[in-house]
Short mmCIF file of N, CA, C and O in Angstrom, two decimals:
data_model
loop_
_atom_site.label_atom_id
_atom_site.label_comp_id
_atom_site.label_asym_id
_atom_site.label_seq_id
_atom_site.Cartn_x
_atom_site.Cartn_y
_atom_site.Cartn_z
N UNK A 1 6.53 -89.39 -18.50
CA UNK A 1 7.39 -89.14 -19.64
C UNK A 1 6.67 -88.33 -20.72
O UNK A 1 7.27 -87.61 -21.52
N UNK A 2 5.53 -88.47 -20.70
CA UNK A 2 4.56 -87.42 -21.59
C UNK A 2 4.84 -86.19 -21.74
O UNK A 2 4.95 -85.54 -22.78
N UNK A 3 4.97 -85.87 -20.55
CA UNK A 3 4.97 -84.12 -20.18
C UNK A 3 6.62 -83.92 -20.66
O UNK A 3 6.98 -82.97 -21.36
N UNK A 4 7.26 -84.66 -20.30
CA UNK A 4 8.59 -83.97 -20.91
C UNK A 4 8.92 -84.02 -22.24
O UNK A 4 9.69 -83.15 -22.65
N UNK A 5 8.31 -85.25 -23.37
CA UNK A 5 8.48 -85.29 -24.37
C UNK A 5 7.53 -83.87 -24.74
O UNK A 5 7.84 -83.08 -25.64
N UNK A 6 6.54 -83.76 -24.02
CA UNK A 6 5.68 -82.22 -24.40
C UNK A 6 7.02 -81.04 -24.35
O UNK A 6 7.45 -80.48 -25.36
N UNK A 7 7.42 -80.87 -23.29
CA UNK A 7 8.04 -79.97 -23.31
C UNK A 7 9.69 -79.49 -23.64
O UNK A 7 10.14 -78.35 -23.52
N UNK A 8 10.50 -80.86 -24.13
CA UNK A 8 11.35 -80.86 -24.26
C UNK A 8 11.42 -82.23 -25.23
O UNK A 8 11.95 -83.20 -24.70
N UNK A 9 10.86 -82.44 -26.88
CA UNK A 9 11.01 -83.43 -27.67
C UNK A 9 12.34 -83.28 -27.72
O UNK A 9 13.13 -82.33 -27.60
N UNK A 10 12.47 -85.29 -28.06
CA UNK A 10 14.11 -85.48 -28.44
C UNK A 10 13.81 -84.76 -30.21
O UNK A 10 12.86 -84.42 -30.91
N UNK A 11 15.55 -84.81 -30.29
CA UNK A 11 15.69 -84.44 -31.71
C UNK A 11 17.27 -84.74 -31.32
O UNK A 11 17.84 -84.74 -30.22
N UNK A 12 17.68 -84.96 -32.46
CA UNK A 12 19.23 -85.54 -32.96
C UNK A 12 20.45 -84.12 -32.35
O UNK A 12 20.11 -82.94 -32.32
N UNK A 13 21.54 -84.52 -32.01
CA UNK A 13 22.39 -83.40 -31.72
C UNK A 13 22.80 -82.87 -33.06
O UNK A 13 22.67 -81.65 -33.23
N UNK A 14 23.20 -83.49 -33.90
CA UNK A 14 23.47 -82.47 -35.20
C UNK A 14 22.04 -82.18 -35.88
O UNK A 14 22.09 -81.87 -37.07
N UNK A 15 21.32 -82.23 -35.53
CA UNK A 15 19.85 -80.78 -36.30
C UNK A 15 19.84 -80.11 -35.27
O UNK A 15 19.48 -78.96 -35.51
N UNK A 16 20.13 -80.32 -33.92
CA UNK A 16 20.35 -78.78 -33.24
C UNK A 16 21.34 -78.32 -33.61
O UNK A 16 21.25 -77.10 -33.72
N UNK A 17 22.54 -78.81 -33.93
CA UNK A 17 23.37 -77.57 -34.21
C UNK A 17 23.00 -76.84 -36.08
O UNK A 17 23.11 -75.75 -36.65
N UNK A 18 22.71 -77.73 -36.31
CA UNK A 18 22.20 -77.13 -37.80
C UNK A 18 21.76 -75.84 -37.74
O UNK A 18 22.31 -74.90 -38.31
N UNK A 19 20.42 -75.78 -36.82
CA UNK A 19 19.85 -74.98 -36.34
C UNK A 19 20.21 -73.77 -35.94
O UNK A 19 19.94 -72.60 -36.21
N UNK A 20 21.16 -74.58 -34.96
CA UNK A 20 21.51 -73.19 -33.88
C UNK A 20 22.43 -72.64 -34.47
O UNK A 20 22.52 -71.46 -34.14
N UNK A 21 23.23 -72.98 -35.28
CA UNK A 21 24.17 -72.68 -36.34
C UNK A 21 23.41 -71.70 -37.34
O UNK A 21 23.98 -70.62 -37.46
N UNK A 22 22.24 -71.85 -38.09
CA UNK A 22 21.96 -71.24 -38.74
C UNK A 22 20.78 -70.07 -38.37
O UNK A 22 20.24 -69.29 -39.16
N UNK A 23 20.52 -70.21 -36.64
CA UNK A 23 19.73 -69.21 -36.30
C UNK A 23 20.93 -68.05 -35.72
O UNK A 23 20.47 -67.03 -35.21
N UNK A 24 22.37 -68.18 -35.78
CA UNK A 24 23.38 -67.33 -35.54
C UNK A 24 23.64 -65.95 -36.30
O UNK A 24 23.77 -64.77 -35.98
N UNK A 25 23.65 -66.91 -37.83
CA UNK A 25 23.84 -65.86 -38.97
C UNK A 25 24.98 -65.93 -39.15
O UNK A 25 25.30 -65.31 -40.17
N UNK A 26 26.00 -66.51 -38.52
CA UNK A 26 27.40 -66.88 -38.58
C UNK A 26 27.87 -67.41 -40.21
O UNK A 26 28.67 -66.89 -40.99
N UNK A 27 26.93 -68.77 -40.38
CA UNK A 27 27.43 -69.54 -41.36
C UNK A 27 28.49 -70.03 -41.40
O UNK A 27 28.69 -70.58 -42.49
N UNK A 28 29.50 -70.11 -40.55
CA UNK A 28 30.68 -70.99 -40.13
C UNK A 28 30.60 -71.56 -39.37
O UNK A 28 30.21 -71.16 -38.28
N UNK A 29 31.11 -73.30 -39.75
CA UNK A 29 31.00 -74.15 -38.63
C UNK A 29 32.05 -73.84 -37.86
O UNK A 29 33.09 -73.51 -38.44
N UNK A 30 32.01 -73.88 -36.31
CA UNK A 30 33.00 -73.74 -35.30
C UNK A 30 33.61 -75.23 -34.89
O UNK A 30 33.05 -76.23 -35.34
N UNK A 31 34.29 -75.30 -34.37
CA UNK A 31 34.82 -76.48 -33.69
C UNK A 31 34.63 -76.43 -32.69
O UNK A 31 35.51 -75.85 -32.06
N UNK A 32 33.07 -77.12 -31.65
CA UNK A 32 32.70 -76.63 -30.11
C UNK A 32 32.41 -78.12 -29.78
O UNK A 32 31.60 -78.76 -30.44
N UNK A 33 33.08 -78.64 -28.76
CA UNK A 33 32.42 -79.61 -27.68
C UNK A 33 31.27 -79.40 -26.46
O UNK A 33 31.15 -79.14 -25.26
N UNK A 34 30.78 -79.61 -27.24
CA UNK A 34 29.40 -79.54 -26.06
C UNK A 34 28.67 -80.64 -25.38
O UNK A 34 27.96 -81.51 -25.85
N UNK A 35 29.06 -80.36 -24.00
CA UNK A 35 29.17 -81.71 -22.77
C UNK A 35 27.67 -81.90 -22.24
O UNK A 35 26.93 -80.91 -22.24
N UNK A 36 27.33 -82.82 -21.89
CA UNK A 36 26.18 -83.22 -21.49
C UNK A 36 26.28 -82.36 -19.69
O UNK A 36 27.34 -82.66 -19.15
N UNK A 37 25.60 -81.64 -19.02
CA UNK A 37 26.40 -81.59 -18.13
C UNK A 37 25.65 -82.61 -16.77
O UNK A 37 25.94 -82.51 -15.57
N UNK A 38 24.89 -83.32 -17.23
CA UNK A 38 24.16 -84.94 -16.16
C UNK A 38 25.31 -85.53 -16.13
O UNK A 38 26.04 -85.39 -15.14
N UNK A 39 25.69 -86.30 -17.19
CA UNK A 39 26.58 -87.00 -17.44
C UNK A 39 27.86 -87.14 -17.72
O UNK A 39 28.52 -88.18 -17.75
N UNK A 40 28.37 -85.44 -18.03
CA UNK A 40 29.94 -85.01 -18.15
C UNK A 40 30.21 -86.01 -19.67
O UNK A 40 31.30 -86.57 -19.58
N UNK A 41 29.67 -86.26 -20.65
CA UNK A 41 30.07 -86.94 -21.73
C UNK A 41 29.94 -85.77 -23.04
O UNK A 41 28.96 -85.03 -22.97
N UNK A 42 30.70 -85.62 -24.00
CA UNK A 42 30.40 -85.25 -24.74
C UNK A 42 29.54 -85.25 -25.90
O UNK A 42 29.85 -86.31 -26.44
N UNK A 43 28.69 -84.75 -26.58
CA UNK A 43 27.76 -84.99 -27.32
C UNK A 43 28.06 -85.61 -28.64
O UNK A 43 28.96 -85.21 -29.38
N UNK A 44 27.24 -86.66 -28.93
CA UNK A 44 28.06 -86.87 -30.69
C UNK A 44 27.20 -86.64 -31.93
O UNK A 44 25.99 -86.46 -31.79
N UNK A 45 27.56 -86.64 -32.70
CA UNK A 45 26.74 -86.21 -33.91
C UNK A 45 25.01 -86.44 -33.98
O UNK A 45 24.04 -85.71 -34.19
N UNK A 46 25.31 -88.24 -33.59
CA UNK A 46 24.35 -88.97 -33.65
C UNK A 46 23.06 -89.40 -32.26
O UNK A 46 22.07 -90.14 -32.16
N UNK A 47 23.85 -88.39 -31.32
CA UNK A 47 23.41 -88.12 -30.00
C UNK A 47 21.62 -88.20 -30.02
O UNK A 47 21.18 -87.78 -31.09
N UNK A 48 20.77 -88.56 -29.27
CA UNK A 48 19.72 -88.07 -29.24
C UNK A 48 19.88 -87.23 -27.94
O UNK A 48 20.75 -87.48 -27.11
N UNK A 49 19.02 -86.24 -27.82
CA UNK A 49 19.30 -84.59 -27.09
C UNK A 49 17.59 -84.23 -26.67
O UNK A 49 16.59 -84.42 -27.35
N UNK A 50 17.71 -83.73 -25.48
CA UNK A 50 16.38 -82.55 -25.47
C UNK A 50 17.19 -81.15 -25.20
O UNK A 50 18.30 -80.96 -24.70
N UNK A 51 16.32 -80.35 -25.66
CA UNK A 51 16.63 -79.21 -25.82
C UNK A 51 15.70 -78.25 -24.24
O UNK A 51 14.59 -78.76 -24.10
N UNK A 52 15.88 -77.45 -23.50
CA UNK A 52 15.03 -76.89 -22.30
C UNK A 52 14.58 -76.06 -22.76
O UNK A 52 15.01 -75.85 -23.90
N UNK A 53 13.41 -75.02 -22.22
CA UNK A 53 13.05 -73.84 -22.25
C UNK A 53 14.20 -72.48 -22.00
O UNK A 53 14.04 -71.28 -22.22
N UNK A 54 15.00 -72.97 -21.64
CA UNK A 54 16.54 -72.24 -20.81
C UNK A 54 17.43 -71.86 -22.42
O UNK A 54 18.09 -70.87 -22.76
N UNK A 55 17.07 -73.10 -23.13
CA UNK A 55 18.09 -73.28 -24.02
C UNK A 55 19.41 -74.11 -23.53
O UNK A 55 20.42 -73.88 -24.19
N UNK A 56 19.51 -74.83 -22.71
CA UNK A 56 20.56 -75.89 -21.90
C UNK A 56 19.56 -77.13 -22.76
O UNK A 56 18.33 -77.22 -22.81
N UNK A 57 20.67 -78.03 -23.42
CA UNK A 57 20.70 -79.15 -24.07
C UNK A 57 21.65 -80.03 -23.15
O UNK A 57 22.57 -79.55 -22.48
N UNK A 58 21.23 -81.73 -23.21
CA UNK A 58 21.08 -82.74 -22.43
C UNK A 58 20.82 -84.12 -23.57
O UNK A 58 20.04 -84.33 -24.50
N UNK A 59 21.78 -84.79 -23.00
CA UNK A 59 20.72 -86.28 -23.68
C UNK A 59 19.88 -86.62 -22.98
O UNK A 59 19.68 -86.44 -21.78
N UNK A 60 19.16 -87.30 -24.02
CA UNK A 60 17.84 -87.54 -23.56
C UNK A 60 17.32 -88.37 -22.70
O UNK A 60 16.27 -88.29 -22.05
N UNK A 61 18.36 -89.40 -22.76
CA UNK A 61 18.43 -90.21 -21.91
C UNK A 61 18.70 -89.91 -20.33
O UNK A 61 18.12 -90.32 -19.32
N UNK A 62 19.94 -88.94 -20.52
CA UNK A 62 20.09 -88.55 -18.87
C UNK A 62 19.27 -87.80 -18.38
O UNK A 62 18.87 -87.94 -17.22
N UNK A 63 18.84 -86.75 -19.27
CA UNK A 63 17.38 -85.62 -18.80
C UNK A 63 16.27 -86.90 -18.63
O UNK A 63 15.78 -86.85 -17.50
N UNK A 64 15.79 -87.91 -19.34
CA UNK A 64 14.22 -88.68 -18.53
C UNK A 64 14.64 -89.12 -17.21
O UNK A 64 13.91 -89.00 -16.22
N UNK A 65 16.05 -89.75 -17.16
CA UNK A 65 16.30 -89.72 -16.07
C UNK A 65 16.46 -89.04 -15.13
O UNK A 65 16.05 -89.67 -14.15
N UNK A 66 16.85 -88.04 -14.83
CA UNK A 66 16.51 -86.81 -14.18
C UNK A 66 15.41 -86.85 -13.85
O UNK A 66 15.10 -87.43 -12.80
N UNK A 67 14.68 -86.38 -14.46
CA UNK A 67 13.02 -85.89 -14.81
C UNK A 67 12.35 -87.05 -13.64
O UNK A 67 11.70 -86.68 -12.66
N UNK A 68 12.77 -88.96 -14.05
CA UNK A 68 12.01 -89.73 -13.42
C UNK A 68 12.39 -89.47 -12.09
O UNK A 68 11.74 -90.13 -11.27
N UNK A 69 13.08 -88.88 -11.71
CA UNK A 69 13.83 -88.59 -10.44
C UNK A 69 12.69 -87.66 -9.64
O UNK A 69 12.85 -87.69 -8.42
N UNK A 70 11.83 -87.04 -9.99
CA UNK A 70 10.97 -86.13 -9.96
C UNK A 70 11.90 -84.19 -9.95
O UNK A 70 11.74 -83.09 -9.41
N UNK A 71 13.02 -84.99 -11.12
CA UNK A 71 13.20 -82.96 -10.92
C UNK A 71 12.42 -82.63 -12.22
O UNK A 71 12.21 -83.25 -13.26
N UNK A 72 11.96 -81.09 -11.62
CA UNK A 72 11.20 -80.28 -13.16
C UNK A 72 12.29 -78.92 -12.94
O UNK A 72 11.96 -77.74 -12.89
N UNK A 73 13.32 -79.35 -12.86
CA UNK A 73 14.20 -78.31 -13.17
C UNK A 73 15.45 -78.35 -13.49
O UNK A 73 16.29 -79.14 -13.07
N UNK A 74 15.55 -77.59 -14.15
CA UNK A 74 17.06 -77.30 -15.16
C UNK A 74 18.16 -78.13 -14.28
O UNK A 74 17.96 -78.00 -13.08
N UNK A 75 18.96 -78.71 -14.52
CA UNK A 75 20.32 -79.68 -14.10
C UNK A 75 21.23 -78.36 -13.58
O UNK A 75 21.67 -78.07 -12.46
N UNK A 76 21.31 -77.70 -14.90
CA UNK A 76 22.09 -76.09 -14.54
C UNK A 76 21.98 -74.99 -13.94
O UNK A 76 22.77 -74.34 -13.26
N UNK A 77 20.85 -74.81 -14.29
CA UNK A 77 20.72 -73.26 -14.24
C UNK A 77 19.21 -73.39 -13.34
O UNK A 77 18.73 -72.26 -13.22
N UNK A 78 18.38 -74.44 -12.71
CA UNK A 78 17.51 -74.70 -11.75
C UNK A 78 15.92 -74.30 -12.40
O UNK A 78 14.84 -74.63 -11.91
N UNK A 79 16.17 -73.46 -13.73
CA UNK A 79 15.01 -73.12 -14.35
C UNK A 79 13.64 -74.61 -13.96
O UNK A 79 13.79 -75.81 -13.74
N UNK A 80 12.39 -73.70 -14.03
CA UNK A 80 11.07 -74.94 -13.93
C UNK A 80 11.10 -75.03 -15.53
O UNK A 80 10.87 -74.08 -16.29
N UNK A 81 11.45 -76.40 -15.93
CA UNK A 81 10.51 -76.48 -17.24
C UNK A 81 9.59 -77.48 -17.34
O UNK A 81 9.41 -78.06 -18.41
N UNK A 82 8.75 -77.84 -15.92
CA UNK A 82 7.56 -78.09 -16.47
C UNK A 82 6.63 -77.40 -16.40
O UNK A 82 5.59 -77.77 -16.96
N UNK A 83 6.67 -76.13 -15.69
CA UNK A 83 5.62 -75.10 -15.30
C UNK A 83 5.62 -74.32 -16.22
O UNK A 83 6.55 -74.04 -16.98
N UNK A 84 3.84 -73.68 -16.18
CA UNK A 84 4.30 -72.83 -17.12
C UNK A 84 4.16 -71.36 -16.48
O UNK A 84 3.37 -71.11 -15.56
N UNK A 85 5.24 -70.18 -17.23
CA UNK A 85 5.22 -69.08 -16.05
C UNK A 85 3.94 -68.81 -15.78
O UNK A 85 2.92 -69.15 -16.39
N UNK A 86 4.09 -68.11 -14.72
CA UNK A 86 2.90 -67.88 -13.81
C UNK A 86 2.65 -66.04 -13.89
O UNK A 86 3.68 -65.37 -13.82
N UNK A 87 1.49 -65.40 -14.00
CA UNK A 87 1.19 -64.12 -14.21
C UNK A 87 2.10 -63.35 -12.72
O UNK A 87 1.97 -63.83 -11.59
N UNK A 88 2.92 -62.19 -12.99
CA UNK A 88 2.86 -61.42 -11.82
C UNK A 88 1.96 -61.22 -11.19
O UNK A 88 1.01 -60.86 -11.88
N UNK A 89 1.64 -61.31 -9.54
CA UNK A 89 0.70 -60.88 -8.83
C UNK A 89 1.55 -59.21 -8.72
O UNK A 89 2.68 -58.78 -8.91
N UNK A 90 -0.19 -58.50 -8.17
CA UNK A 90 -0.17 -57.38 -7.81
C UNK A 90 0.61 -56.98 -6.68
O UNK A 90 0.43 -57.81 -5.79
N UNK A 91 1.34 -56.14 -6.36
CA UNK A 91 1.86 -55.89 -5.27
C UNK A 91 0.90 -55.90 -3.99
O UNK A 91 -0.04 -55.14 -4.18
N UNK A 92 0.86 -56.48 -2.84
CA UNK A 92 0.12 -56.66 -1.66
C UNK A 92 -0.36 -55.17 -0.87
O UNK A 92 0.43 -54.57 -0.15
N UNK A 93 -1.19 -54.88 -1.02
CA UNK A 93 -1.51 -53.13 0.27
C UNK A 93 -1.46 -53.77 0.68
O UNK A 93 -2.02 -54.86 0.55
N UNK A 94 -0.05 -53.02 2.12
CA UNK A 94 -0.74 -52.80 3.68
C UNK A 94 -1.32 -52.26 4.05
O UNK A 94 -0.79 -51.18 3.80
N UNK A 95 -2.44 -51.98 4.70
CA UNK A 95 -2.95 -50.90 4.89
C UNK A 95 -2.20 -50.00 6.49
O UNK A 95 -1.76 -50.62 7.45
N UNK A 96 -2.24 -48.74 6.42
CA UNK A 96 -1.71 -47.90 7.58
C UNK A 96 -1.96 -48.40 8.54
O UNK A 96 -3.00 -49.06 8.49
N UNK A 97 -1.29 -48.41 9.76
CA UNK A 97 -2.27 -48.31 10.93
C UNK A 97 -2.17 -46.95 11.35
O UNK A 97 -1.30 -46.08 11.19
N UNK A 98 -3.84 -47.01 12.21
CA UNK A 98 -3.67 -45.54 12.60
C UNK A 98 -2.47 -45.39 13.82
O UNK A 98 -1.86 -46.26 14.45
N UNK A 99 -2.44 -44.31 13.84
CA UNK A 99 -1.74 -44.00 15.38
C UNK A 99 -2.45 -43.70 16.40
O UNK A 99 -3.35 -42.86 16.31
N UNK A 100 -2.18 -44.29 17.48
CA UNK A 100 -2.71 -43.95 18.85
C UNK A 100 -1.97 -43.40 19.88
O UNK A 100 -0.84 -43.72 20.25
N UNK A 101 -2.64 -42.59 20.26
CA UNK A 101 -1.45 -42.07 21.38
C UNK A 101 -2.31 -41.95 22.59
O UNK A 101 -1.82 -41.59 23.66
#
């Protein structure tokens, strides 16, 4: 449970939308239901939530569960969020073969 509170701390569903609301630039609240999609429940004010590397939000409860399940990946969208990306490797030479005739 370490590693996921590392990588995905709870925080309340209304300071994410605070947030995400005010990282829009909008400044109008919308009227949006936003569903857990583990659990198909809707989120409530007072929700506790993790947030992914994806940006896909979850309660928190159903994501540890998940997680204890041994997935490290997104419910949705299959993203790893416990890994962290990994450098492109170089493209592989083949080398020629000669020709023989």
């Amino acid at each position: 449970m370490e590693k996921l509170n590392e990588k995905a701390p709870n925080q309340s569903y209304s300071s994410w939308k605070e947030k995400s609301e005010s990282d829009s630039g909008s400044g109008t609240k919308e009227t949006t239901f936003v569903v857990c999609a583990i659990c198909l429940e809707t989120l409530q004010e007072d929700d506790p939530i993790r947030k992914l590397s994806c940006d896909h939000i979850f309660h928190s409860l159903c994501l540890a569960k998940w997680f204890l399940k041994r997935h490290e990946t997104c419910p949705l969208c299959k993203a790893s969020f416990m890994r962290t990306p990994e450098k492109p490797k170089s493209p592989v030479q083949i080398p020629e073969r000669a020709h023989t005739r």
